[in-house]
Coordinates of N, CA and C in Angstrom, one line a residue:
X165 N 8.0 -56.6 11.9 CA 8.8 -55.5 11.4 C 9.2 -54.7 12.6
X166 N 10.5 -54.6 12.6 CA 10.9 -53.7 13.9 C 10.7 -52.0 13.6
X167 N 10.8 -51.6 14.7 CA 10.5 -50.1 14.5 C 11.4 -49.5 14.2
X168 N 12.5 -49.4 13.7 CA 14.0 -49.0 13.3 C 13.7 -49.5 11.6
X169 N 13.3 -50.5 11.4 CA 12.6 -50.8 9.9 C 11.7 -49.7 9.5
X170 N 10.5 -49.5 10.0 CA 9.8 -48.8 9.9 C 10.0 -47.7 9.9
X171 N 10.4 -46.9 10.5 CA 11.1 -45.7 10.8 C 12.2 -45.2 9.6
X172 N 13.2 -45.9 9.2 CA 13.8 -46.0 8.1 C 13.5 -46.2 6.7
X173 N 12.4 -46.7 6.7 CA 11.3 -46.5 5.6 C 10.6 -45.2 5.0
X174 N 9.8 -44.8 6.1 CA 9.3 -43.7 5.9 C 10.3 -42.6 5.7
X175 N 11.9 -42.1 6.3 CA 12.4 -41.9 6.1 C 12.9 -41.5 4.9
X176 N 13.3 -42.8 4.6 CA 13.7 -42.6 2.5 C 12.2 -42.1 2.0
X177 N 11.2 -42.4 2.1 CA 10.0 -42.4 1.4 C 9.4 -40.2 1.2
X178 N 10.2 -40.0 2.7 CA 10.4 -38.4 2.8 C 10.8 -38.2 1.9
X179 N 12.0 -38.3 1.8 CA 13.5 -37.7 1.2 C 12.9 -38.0 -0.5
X180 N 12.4 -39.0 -0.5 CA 12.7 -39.1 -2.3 C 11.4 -38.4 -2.3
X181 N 10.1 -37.9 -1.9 CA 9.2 -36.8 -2.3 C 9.7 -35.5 -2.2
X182 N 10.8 -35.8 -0.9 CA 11.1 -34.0 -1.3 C 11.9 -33.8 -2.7
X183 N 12.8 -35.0 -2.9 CA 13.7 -34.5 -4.0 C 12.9 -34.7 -5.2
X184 N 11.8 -35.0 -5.5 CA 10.9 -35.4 -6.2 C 10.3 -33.2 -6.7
X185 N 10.2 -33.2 -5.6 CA 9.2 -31.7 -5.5 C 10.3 -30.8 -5.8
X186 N 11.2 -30.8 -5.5 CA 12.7 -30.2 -5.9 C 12.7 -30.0 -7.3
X187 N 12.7 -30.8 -7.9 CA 13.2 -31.4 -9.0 C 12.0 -30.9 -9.9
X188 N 10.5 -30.9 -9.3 CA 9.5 -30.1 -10.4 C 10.0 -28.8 -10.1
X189 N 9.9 -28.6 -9.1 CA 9.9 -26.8 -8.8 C 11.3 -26.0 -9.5
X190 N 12.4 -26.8 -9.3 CA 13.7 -26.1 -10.6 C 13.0 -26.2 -11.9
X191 N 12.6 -27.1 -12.6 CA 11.8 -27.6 -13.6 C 11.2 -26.2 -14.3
X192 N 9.6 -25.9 -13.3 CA 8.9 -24.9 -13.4 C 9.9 -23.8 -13.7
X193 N 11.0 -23.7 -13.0 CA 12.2 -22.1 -12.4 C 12.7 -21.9 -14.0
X194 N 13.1 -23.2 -15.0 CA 13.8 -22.7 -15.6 C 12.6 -22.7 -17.2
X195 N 11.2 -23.1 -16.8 CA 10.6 -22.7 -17.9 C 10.2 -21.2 -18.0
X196 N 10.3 -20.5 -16.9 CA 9.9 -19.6 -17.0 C 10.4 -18.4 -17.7
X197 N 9.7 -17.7 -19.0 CA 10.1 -16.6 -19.5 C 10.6 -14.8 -18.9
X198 N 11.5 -15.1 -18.8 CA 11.8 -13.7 -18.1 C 11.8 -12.4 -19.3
X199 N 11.3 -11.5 -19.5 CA 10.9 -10.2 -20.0 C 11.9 -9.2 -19.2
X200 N 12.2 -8.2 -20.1 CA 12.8 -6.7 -19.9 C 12.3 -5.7 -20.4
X201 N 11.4 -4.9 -19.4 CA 11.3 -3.8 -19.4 C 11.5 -2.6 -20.4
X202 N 11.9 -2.2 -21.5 CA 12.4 -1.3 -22.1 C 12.6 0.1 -21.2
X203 N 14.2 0.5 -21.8 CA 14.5 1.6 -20.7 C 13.2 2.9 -21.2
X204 N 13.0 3.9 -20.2 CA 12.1 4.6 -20.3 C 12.9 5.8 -21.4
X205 N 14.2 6.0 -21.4 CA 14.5 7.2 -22.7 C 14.2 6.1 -24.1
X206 N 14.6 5.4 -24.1 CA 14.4 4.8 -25.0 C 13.1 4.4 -25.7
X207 N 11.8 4.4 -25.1 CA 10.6 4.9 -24.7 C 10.1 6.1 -25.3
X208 N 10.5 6.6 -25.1 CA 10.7 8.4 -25.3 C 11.5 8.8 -26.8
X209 N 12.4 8.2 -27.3 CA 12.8 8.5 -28.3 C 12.4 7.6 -29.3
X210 N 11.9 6.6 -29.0 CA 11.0 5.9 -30.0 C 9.2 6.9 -30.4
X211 N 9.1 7.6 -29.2 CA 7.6 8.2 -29.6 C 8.2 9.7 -30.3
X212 N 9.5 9.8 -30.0 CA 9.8 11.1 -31.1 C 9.8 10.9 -32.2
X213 N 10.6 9.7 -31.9 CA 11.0 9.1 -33.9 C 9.8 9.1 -34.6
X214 N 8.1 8.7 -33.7 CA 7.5 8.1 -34.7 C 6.0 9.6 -34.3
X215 N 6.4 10.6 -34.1 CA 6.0 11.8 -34.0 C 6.8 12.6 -35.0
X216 N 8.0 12.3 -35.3 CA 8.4 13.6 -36.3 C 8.3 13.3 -37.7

């Protein structure tokens, strides 16, 4: 096996683990639940509402 074989081998063998890891790590990106904060007046007029 020449070394231009070899070398080209490993090569692709890179490439398709990185796109491999790629590919989980978007995966993971778009399970993730993103949450919002509630604004802080709104915060505040909810503890009025539930004080008066």
């Amino acid at each position: 096996m020449s070394t231009l074989t070899l070398i080209t081998i490993v090569s692709i063998f890179i490439v398709i683990l990185i796109l491999v890891l790629v590919i989980v790590q978007i995966n993971k990106g778009y399970e993730y639940q993103h949450t919002i904060d509630p604004h802080p007046d709104e915060t505040k007029q909810d503890e009025e509402r539930d004080n008066a």
